Coordinates of C-alpha atoms and ligand atoms in Angstrom, one line a residue:
M15 CA -24.0 -22.0 8.9
G16 CA -22.5 -23.2 5.6
L17 CA -21.2 -21.2 2.7
K18 CA -24.3 -22.0 0.7
E19 CA -26.6 -20.4 3.2
Q20 CA -24.5 -17.2 3.3
Q21 CA -24.7 -17.1 -0.4
N22 CA -28.5 -17.3 -0.1
C23 CA -28.5 -14.6 2.4
L24 CA -27.0 -12.3 0.0
S25 CA -28.6 -13.5 -3.3
Q26 CA -32.0 -12.5 -2.1
R27 CA -30.9 -8.9 -2.2
K28 CA -28.4 -9.3 -4.9
I29 CA -29.9 -6.9 -7.4
I30 CA -30.6 -4.2 -4.8
V31 CA -27.0 -4.6 -3.5
Y32 CA -25.7 -4.2 -7.0
M33 CA -27.7 -1.2 -7.6
I34 CA -26.4 0.3 -4.4
L35 CA -22.9 -0.7 -5.3
A36 CA -23.2 1.2 -8.6
L37 CA -24.0 4.3 -6.7
T38 CA -21.7 4.2 -3.7
P39 CA -18.0 4.6 -3.2
I40 CA -17.8 0.9 -2.6
A41 CA -18.3 0.6 -6.3
L42 CA -15.3 2.7 -6.8
F43 CA -13.2 0.3 -4.8
R44 CA -14.7 -2.7 -6.5
L45 CA -14.0 -1.3 -9.9
C46 CA -10.6 0.1 -9.0
F47 CA -9.4 -3.1 -7.4
N48 CA -10.9 -5.5 -9.9
N49 CA -12.4 -4.9 -13.2
P50 CA -10.1 -2.4 -14.9
F51 CA -6.9 -3.8 -13.5
S52 CA -7.7 -7.4 -14.3
T53 CA -7.8 -6.5 -18.0
I54 CA -4.1 -5.5 -17.8
D55 CA -1.8 -8.2 -18.7
D56 CA 1.0 -8.3 -16.2
N57 CA 2.9 -10.9 -18.2
S58 CA 4.2 -8.2 -20.4
L59 CA 5.9 -6.7 -17.4
L60 CA 7.6 -9.9 -16.4
D61 CA 10.3 -9.9 -19.0
S62 CA 11.4 -6.4 -18.2
T63 CA 11.5 -7.2 -14.5
A64 CA 14.5 -9.4 -14.9
H65 CA 16.5 -6.8 -16.6
V66 CA 16.0 -3.7 -14.5
V67 CA 18.2 -0.9 -15.8
I68 CA 20.4 0.7 -13.2
T69 CA 20.2 4.4 -13.1
N70 CA 23.4 6.3 -13.0
Y71 CA 22.7 8.6 -10.1
S72 CA 23.2 7.5 -6.6
S73 CA 22.3 9.6 -3.6
S74 CA 25.8 10.0 -2.4
S75 CA 27.1 11.5 -5.7
S76 CA 24.3 13.9 -6.2
S77 CA 24.8 17.6 -5.9
S78 CA 22.7 17.6 -2.8
S79 CA 25.0 15.5 -0.7
H80 CA 25.7 18.4 1.7
E81 CA 22.0 18.9 2.2
E82 CA 21.7 15.1 2.8
E83 CA 24.4 15.1 5.3
E84 CA 22.6 17.7 7.2
A85 CA 19.4 15.8 7.0
Q86 CA 21.2 12.7 8.1
E87 CA 22.6 14.6 11.1
S88 CA 19.2 15.8 12.2
F89 CA 17.8 12.3 12.0
D90 CA 20.9 11.0 13.9
H91 CA 20.3 13.5 16.6
I92 CA 17.3 11.5 17.7
K93 CA 19.0 8.1 17.3
N94 CA 17.9 5.6 20.0
E95 CA 14.8 7.5 20.6
A96 CA 11.5 7.0 18.9
L97 CA 11.3 8.5 15.4
C98 CA 10.5 12.2 15.4
D99 CA 6.8 12.9 14.8
Y100 CA 7.2 12.8 11.1
T101 CA 3.4 12.9 10.6
E102 CA 3.2 16.6 11.1
G103 CA 4.7 18.6 8.3
K104 CA 4.3 19.8 4.8
W105 CA 5.2 18.9 1.2
I106 CA 8.0 21.2 0.0
R107 CA 9.5 21.6 -3.4
D108 CA 12.3 19.3 -4.2
E109 CA 14.3 20.0 -7.4
I110 CA 16.2 16.7 -7.4
G111 CA 13.2 14.6 -8.3
P112 CA 12.8 10.8 -8.0
L113 CA 15.6 8.2 -8.0
Y114 CA 14.0 6.2 -10.7
N115 CA 11.5 6.7 -13.5
G116 CA 8.9 4.8 -15.4
S117 CA 11.3 3.8 -18.1
T118 CA 14.2 2.7 -15.7
C119 CA 12.2 0.4 -13.5
G120 CA 10.6 -2.6 -15.0
T121 CA 8.3 -3.6 -12.1
I122 CA 5.8 -0.8 -12.1
K123 CA 2.2 -1.9 -12.7
E124 CA 1.1 -0.4 -15.9
G125 CA -1.8 1.4 -14.4
Q126 CA 0.5 3.2 -12.0
N127 CA 3.2 4.0 -14.5
C128 CA 1.8 7.5 -15.0
F129 CA 4.7 8.7 -17.1
R130 CA 4.5 5.8 -19.5
H131 CA 0.7 6.3 -19.8
G132 CA 1.1 9.9 -20.9
R133 CA 0.4 11.9 -17.8
P134 CA 1.5 15.3 -19.2
D135 CA 2.5 17.2 -16.0
S136 CA 5.6 16.2 -14.0
G137 CA 5.4 18.7 -11.1
Y138 CA 4.0 16.0 -8.8
L139 CA 7.4 14.3 -8.9
Y140 CA 9.2 17.2 -7.3
W141 CA 8.0 17.3 -3.8
K142 CA 9.5 16.0 -0.5
W143 CA 7.9 15.6 2.8
K144 CA 9.3 17.9 5.4
P145 CA 8.2 17.0 9.0
N146 CA 8.1 20.0 11.3
Q147 CA 10.6 18.4 13.8
C148 CA 13.2 16.7 11.6
D149 CA 14.2 15.9 8.0
I150 CA 13.9 12.7 6.2
P151 CA 17.1 11.7 4.3
R152 CA 16.8 10.8 0.7
F153 CA 16.3 7.1 0.1
D154 CA 19.7 5.4 0.2
A155 CA 19.3 2.0 -1.5
N156 CA 22.7 0.7 -0.4
R157 CA 21.8 1.6 3.2
F158 CA 18.5 -0.3 2.9
L159 CA 20.2 -3.4 1.5
D160 CA 22.8 -3.2 4.2
L161 CA 20.1 -3.0 6.9
M162 CA 18.3 -6.0 5.4
K163 CA 21.5 -8.0 4.7
N164 CA 20.8 -11.8 4.8
K165 CA 17.2 -11.0 5.6
H166 CA 13.7 -11.3 4.0
L167 CA 11.3 -8.5 4.0
A168 CA 7.7 -9.3 2.9
F169 CA 4.8 -7.0 2.1
V170 CA 1.5 -8.5 3.0
G171 CA -1.8 -6.9 2.1
D172 CA -3.8 -5.6 -0.9
S173 CA -2.9 -3.5 -3.9
M174 CA -1.6 -0.7 -1.7
A175 CA 0.9 -3.2 -0.3
R176 CA 1.9 -3.9 -3.9
N177 CA 2.1 -0.2 -4.7
Q178 CA 4.6 0.3 -1.8
L179 CA 6.5 -2.9 -2.7
E180 CA 7.0 -1.8 -6.3
S181 CA 8.2 1.6 -5.2
L182 CA 10.8 -0.2 -3.0
V183 CA 11.9 -2.6 -5.7
C184 CA 12.3 0.3 -8.1
L185 CA 14.3 2.3 -5.5
L186 CA 16.6 -0.7 -4.7
S187 CA 17.0 -1.5 -8.4
T188 CA 19.0 1.7 -8.8
V189 CA 21.9 0.1 -7.1
S190 CA 21.4 -3.7 -7.4
I191 CA 19.6 -5.7 -10.1
P192 CA 17.2 -8.2 -8.5
D193 CA 16.3 -11.6 -9.7
L194 CA 12.6 -12.4 -9.8
I195 CA 12.8 -15.8 -8.2
Y196 CA 9.1 -16.5 -7.6
R197 CA 5.9 -15.4 -9.3
N198 CA 2.5 -16.8 -8.8
G199 CA -1.1 -15.7 -8.9
E200 CA -3.1 -13.6 -11.3
D201 CA -2.0 -10.0 -11.5
N202 CA 1.3 -10.6 -9.8
K203 CA -0.3 -11.4 -6.5
F204 CA 2.7 -13.3 -5.1
R205 CA 6.3 -12.4 -6.1
K206 CA 9.7 -12.7 -4.6
W207 CA 13.0 -11.1 -5.6
R208 CA 16.5 -11.7 -4.5
F209 CA 19.1 -9.0 -4.4
E210 CA 22.1 -11.2 -4.8
S211 CA 24.6 -8.4 -3.9
H212 CA 23.4 -8.3 -0.3
N213 CA 21.5 -11.6 -0.1
V214 CA 18.3 -9.6 0.5
T215 CA 14.9 -11.1 -0.3
V216 CA 11.9 -8.9 -0.9
S217 CA 8.5 -10.4 -1.5
V218 CA 4.8 -9.6 -1.7
Y219 CA 1.9 -11.7 -0.5
W220 CA -1.7 -10.9 -1.6
S221 CA -3.9 -11.0 1.4
P222 CA -6.3 -8.1 1.4
F223 CA -7.9 -9.0 4.7
L224 CA -4.7 -10.4 6.4
V225 CA -6.9 -13.0 8.1
A226 CA -8.1 -16.3 6.6
G227 CA -11.1 -16.5 4.5
E228 CA -12.3 -16.4 0.9
E229 CA -12.5 -13.5 -1.5
K230 CA -15.6 -13.0 -3.6
S231 CA -15.3 -14.7 -6.9
G232 CA -17.6 -16.0 -9.7
N233 CA -20.1 -17.8 -7.6
L234 CA -19.5 -16.0 -4.3
D235 CA -20.7 -12.4 -4.3
H236 CA -19.2 -11.5 -1.0
N237 CA -16.1 -12.1 1.0
V238 CA -15.8 -14.5 3.9
L239 CA -13.4 -13.7 6.7
Q240 CA -12.2 -15.9 9.5
L241 CA -11.1 -13.4 12.1
D242 CA -9.3 -15.7 14.5
R243 CA -6.4 -16.7 12.3
V244 CA -4.2 -15.2 9.7
N245 CA -4.3 -16.2 6.1
E246 CA -2.1 -19.3 5.7
K247 CA -0.8 -18.0 2.3
W248 CA 1.6 -15.8 4.2
G249 CA 1.2 -17.1 7.7
N250 CA 2.7 -20.4 6.8
D251 CA 5.8 -18.6 5.5
L252 CA 6.4 -16.5 8.6
E253 CA 9.3 -18.7 9.7
S254 CA 11.2 -17.6 6.7
I255 CA 10.3 -13.9 6.9
D256 CA 12.2 -11.5 9.1
T257 CA 10.3 -8.3 8.5
V258 CA 6.6 -8.1 7.6
V259 CA 5.2 -4.9 6.2
V260 CA 1.4 -4.9 6.5
S261 CA -0.8 -2.6 4.3
V262 CA -4.6 -3.1 4.0
G263 CA -7.9 -1.3 4.4
H264 CA -10.0 -0.7 1.4
W265 CA -11.2 -4.3 0.9
F266 CA -12.9 -4.2 4.3
L267 CA -15.6 -2.0 2.7
H268 CA -16.8 -4.8 0.5
P269 CA -19.9 -7.0 1.3
A270 CA -18.7 -9.8 3.6
V271 CA -19.7 -12.4 6.2
Y272 CA -17.6 -12.6 9.3
Y273 CA -16.6 -15.7 11.3
E274 CA -14.8 -16.1 14.5
S275 CA -14.0 -19.5 16.1
G276 CA -16.4 -21.3 13.7
S277 CA -19.5 -19.2 14.4
V278 CA -20.9 -16.3 12.5
L279 CA -20.2 -12.9 14.0
G280 CA -22.3 -10.9 11.5
C281 CA -22.1 -9.4 8.0
H282 CA -21.5 -6.2 6.2
S283 CA -23.7 -5.0 3.3
C284 CA -25.8 -8.1 3.8
E285 CA -29.4 -7.3 4.6
A286 CA -30.8 -10.9 4.9
S287 CA -32.4 -11.8 8.2
N288 CA -29.9 -14.3 9.3
C289 CA -27.0 -11.9 8.8
T290 CA -26.8 -9.1 11.3
E291 CA -25.1 -6.0 9.8
I292 CA -22.2 -5.2 12.1
G293 CA -20.3 -2.8 9.9
F294 CA -16.6 -3.3 9.1
Y295 CA -14.7 -1.1 11.6
D296 CA -14.6 -3.6 14.4
I297 CA -13.8 -6.4 11.9
F298 CA -10.9 -4.3 10.6
R299 CA -9.7 -3.9 14.2
K300 CA -9.9 -7.7 14.8
A301 CA -8.1 -8.5 11.6
I302 CA -5.2 -6.1 12.6
R303 CA -5.1 -7.5 16.1
T304 CA -5.0 -11.1 14.9
T305 CA -2.2 -10.2 12.5
L306 CA 0.0 -8.3 14.9
K307 CA -0.5 -11.1 17.4
A308 CA 0.6 -13.7 14.9
V309 CA 3.6 -11.8 13.7
A310 CA 4.7 -10.8 17.2
G311 CA 4.1 -14.4 18.4
N312 CA 6.5 -15.6 15.8
R313 CA 9.0 -12.9 17.0
R314 CA 9.1 -11.4 13.5
E315 CA 9.6 -7.6 13.0
V316 CA 6.4 -5.9 11.9
I317 CA 5.8 -2.6 10.2
L318 CA 2.2 -1.5 9.9
T319 CA 1.6 1.0 7.0
T320 CA -1.4 3.0 8.0
F321 CA -4.5 3.5 5.8
S322 CA -3.9 5.0 2.4
P323 CA -6.4 7.7 1.6
S324 CA -8.1 8.0 -1.8
H325 CA -9.1 11.3 -3.5
F326 CA -12.3 10.7 -5.3
E327 CA -13.7 13.3 -2.9
G328 CA -17.3 12.5 -3.6
R329 CA -17.0 12.5 -7.4
P330 CA -18.0 9.4 -9.4
W331 CA -15.0 7.5 -10.4
D332 CA -15.7 7.9 -14.1
S333 CA -16.2 11.7 -14.0
L334 CA -13.9 13.9 -15.9
G335 CA -11.5 15.8 -13.7
A336 CA -11.6 13.5 -10.6
C337 CA -8.3 13.9 -8.9
N338 CA -6.8 16.0 -11.6
M339 CA -4.9 18.2 -9.1
T340 CA -1.3 18.9 -10.0
E341 CA -0.1 20.1 -6.6
P342 CA -0.3 18.9 -3.0
Y343 CA -2.8 20.4 -0.6
E344 CA -1.4 22.7 2.0
G345 CA -3.7 22.0 4.8
K346 CA -6.2 19.2 5.1
V347 CA -7.1 17.4 8.2
L348 CA -7.9 13.7 8.3
E349 CA -11.6 13.0 8.5
G350 CA -14.2 10.2 7.9
L351 CA -13.0 6.9 6.7
D352 CA -9.3 8.0 6.6
L353 CA -9.4 9.2 10.2
D354 CA -11.2 6.2 11.5
M355 CA -9.2 3.5 9.7
R356 CA -5.9 5.1 10.8
R357 CA -7.2 5.5 14.4
I358 CA -8.1 1.8 14.6
E359 CA -4.7 0.8 13.3
M360 CA -2.8 3.1 15.6
E361 CA -4.8 1.9 18.6
E362 CA -4.1 -1.7 17.8
F363 CA -0.5 -1.0 17.0
K364 CA 0.0 0.7 20.4
A365 CA -1.8 -2.1 22.2
A366 CA 0.4 -4.7 20.5
K367 CA 3.5 -2.8 21.2
A368 CA 2.6 -2.6 24.9
E369 CA 1.9 -6.3 24.9
A370 CA 5.2 -7.1 23.3
A371 CA 7.0 -5.1 26.0
G372 CA 10.0 -4.4 23.9
E373 CA 10.6 -8.0 23.0
V374 CA 9.3 -7.7 19.4
R375 CA 10.1 -5.0 17.0
L376 CA 6.9 -3.3 16.0
E377 CA 6.5 0.0 14.3
A378 CA 3.7 2.0 12.6
L379 CA 4.4 3.6 9.3
D380 CA 2.0 6.4 9.8
V381 CA 1.5 7.7 6.3
T382 CA -2.2 8.6 6.3
A383 CA -2.0 12.3 7.1
M384 CA 0.9 13.0 4.8
S385 CA -0.8 11.1 2.0
V386 CA -4.1 12.9 2.3
L387 CA -2.2 16.0 1.2
R388 CA -1.3 14.4 -2.1
P389 CA -4.4 14.5 -4.4
D390 CA -1.9 15.1 -7.2
G391 CA -0.2 11.7 -6.7
H392 CA -2.8 9.4 -8.2
P393 CA -2.9 8.1 -11.8
G394 CA -6.4 9.5 -12.3
P395 CA -7.3 8.9 -16.0
Y396 CA -3.8 7.7 -16.7
M397 CA -4.6 4.4 -15.2
Y398 CA -5.1 3.7 -18.9
A399 CA -2.6 4.7 -21.5
F400 CA -3.2 8.0 -23.3
P401 CA -6.8 8.4 -22.3
F402 CA -7.2 11.6 -24.3
K403 CA -5.6 10.5 -27.5
N404 CA -9.0 10.6 -29.3
G405 CA -10.2 13.8 -27.7
V406 CA -11.7 14.4 -24.3
P407 CA -14.6 12.0 -23.6
E408 CA -17.5 12.9 -21.3
R409 CA -16.7 10.0 -19.0
V410 CA -13.3 8.7 -18.1
H411 CA -12.2 6.1 -15.6
N412 CA -10.1 7.4 -12.8
D413 CA -7.8 5.7 -10.3
C414 CA -7.7 8.2 -7.4
L415 CA -6.7 5.5 -5.0
H416 CA -3.4 4.0 -6.0
W417 CA -0.3 6.1 -6.4
C418 CA 1.8 6.9 -9.4
L419 CA 5.3 5.5 -9.4
P420 CA 7.5 7.3 -8.9
G421 CA 5.3 9.2 -6.4
P422 CA 4.3 9.8 -2.8
V423 CA 4.8 6.1 -1.8
D424 CA 8.6 6.6 -2.3
T425 CA 8.4 8.8 0.8
W426 CA 6.8 6.0 2.8
N427 CA 9.8 3.8 2.0
E428 CA 12.2 6.6 2.9
I429 CA 10.6 6.6 6.4
M430 CA 10.6 2.8 6.5
I431 CA 14.4 2.8 6.1
E432 CA 14.6 5.0 9.2
V433 CA 12.5 2.5 11.1
L434 CA 14.9 -0.2 10.1
R435 CA 17.9 1.9 10.9
R436 CA 16.8 2.4 14.5
W437 CA 16.2 -1.3 14.9
R438 CA 19.6 -2.1 13.7
V439 CA 21.7 0.5 15.6
Ligands
NAG19 C1 14.7 8.0 -17.0 O1 16.0 7.8 -16.4 C2 17.0 7.4 -17.4 C3 18.2 7.0 -16.7 O2 18.6 8.0 -15.7 C4 17.2 8.6 -18.4 O3 18.1 8.3 -19.3 C5 15.9 8.9 -19.0 O4 16.0 10.1 -19.8 C6 14.8 9.2 -18.0 N1 13.5 9.3 -18.6 C7 12.7 10.4 -18.3 C8 11.5 10.4 -19.1 O5 13.0 11.2 -17.4
NAG20 C1 21.2 -15.5 2.8 O1 20.1 -15.1 3.6 C2 19.3 -16.2 4.1 C3 18.2 -15.7 5.0 O2 17.4 -14.8 4.2 C4 20.2 -17.1 5.0 O3 19.5 -18.2 5.4 C5 21.4 -17.5 4.2 O4 22.3 -18.2 5.0 C6 22.1 -16.3 3.6 N1 23.2 -16.8 2.8 C7 24.5 -16.4 3.0 C8 25.5 -16.8 2.0 O5 24.8 -15.6 3.9
NAG21 C1 -31.7 -18.9 9.3 O1 -31.0 -19.7 10.2 C2 -31.7 -20.8 10.7 C3 -30.9 -21.4 11.8 O2 -29.5 -21.4 11.5 C4 -32.0 -21.7 9.5 O3 -32.8 -22.8 10.0 C5 -32.8 -20.9 8.5 O4 -33.1 -21.8 7.4 C6 -32.1 -19.7 8.1 N1 -32.9 -18.9 7.2 C7 -32.5 -18.4 6.0 C8 -33.4 -17.6 5.2 O5 -31.3 -18.6 5.6
NAG22 C1 -9.8 19.4 -13.6 O1 -11.1 19.1 -14.1 C2 -12.0 20.1 -14.1 C3 -13.4 19.5 -14.6 O2 -13.2 18.9 -15.9 C4 -11.6 21.3 -14.9 O3 -12.5 22.3 -14.8 C5 -10.2 21.8 -14.4 O4 -9.7 22.8 -15.2 C6 -9.2 20.6 -14.3 N1 -8.0 21.0 -13.7 C7 -6.8 20.7 -14.1 C8 -5.7 21.2 -13.4 O5 -6.7 20.1 -15.2

């Protein structure tokens, strides 16, 4: 079945689909991932990227060094074992605050630079994740750069991968100024930095499905996924990558036609007769499986960042007050999409790990549960600069999906450093 036919299969119902889209959370994702952000000119960010200002404070000279040593000790205690179960815990107050800010780091996407966009509260910056069983040391940029010395770490995925990448580049920039050595694609989809001081390369590859295929565009109103092989845009570079950090999920909710080994498996959000609706959960599973297999097959290290929850919580994305919380939740269990997407990832991760039998380094960065407790960490209306400068409108666009930088994602990278540390002991 050719591409044309699939287009037909959707175009019949195009108008209905669009109406549905306008009314469902899928619309939120569509809008959040595409329309509003594509209007932001990332070129303006490029210049500042090359001259990232180094902040003065480093973790070792801060007043909390004693506390950090203790935290270090408690993590060292379990060295050579699996990481402690850091997924269970709570967010506790942290007076020190982030290592970088929206004016010291030049690589933060405008819509996630909440401080620069006039977000008035700053309390969301002063929390740290406290697992029940251990402590997470504050991010130590030098340690990270030492751990990745002469190596290349690549983020592969969607805009959540970019969110985590930008956090990492900002954190590392506090001790070493990177050179942006490669940039390609609309909206900074492909970038590569070199930290000369340690010969470390950090890059990002846009690949929201991980597997091969085609994203919807002008004349294609749905995505096409080829589930049996990874996207060559990053797959072809695997040889030169040491550590792959995978982060995807939300794009799988979009309308799509799925292929495997040349034949159609089915569709999602496609109601035409020739396309059987098969949902996206099994497809998501296959995409993760194909990816882990490819990376492990190339004997690369792989870190799977689990699904990042949004906090629209049933409200329309343009409603005033969506995700306007200023503090973390204290108790909220995973449910629905968040629960299911994470479960699929963890099952595939465990299966891949068993298959690799210790021969390939493979770890999950299980951030879903800790992140669902951070409704306060999203840009909300501050995805646009100073949204209330002309008074409070009835409707305002909110980003309750990505995370402010600095913000909760910095914690993900603090945990990632512990993963690397265990691998390099
Ligand atoms: C950001 O960090 C720089 C360097 O530490 C500092 O001079 C500046 O005041 C900070 N800005 C804000 C808004 O905190
Ligand atoms: C820098 O790292 C790359 C791998 O990322 C390696 O091929 C190269 O030899 C390293 N250069 C030096 C000077 O160690
Ligand atoms: C459905 O598929 C069959 C066989 O592949 C094809 O002949 C037919 O034209 C298709 N119908 C539509 C409406 O696309
Ligand atoms: C959040 O928005 C709702 C609805 O506009 C409002 O009632 C509430 O006071 C807001 N909360 C904060 C903390 O701004």
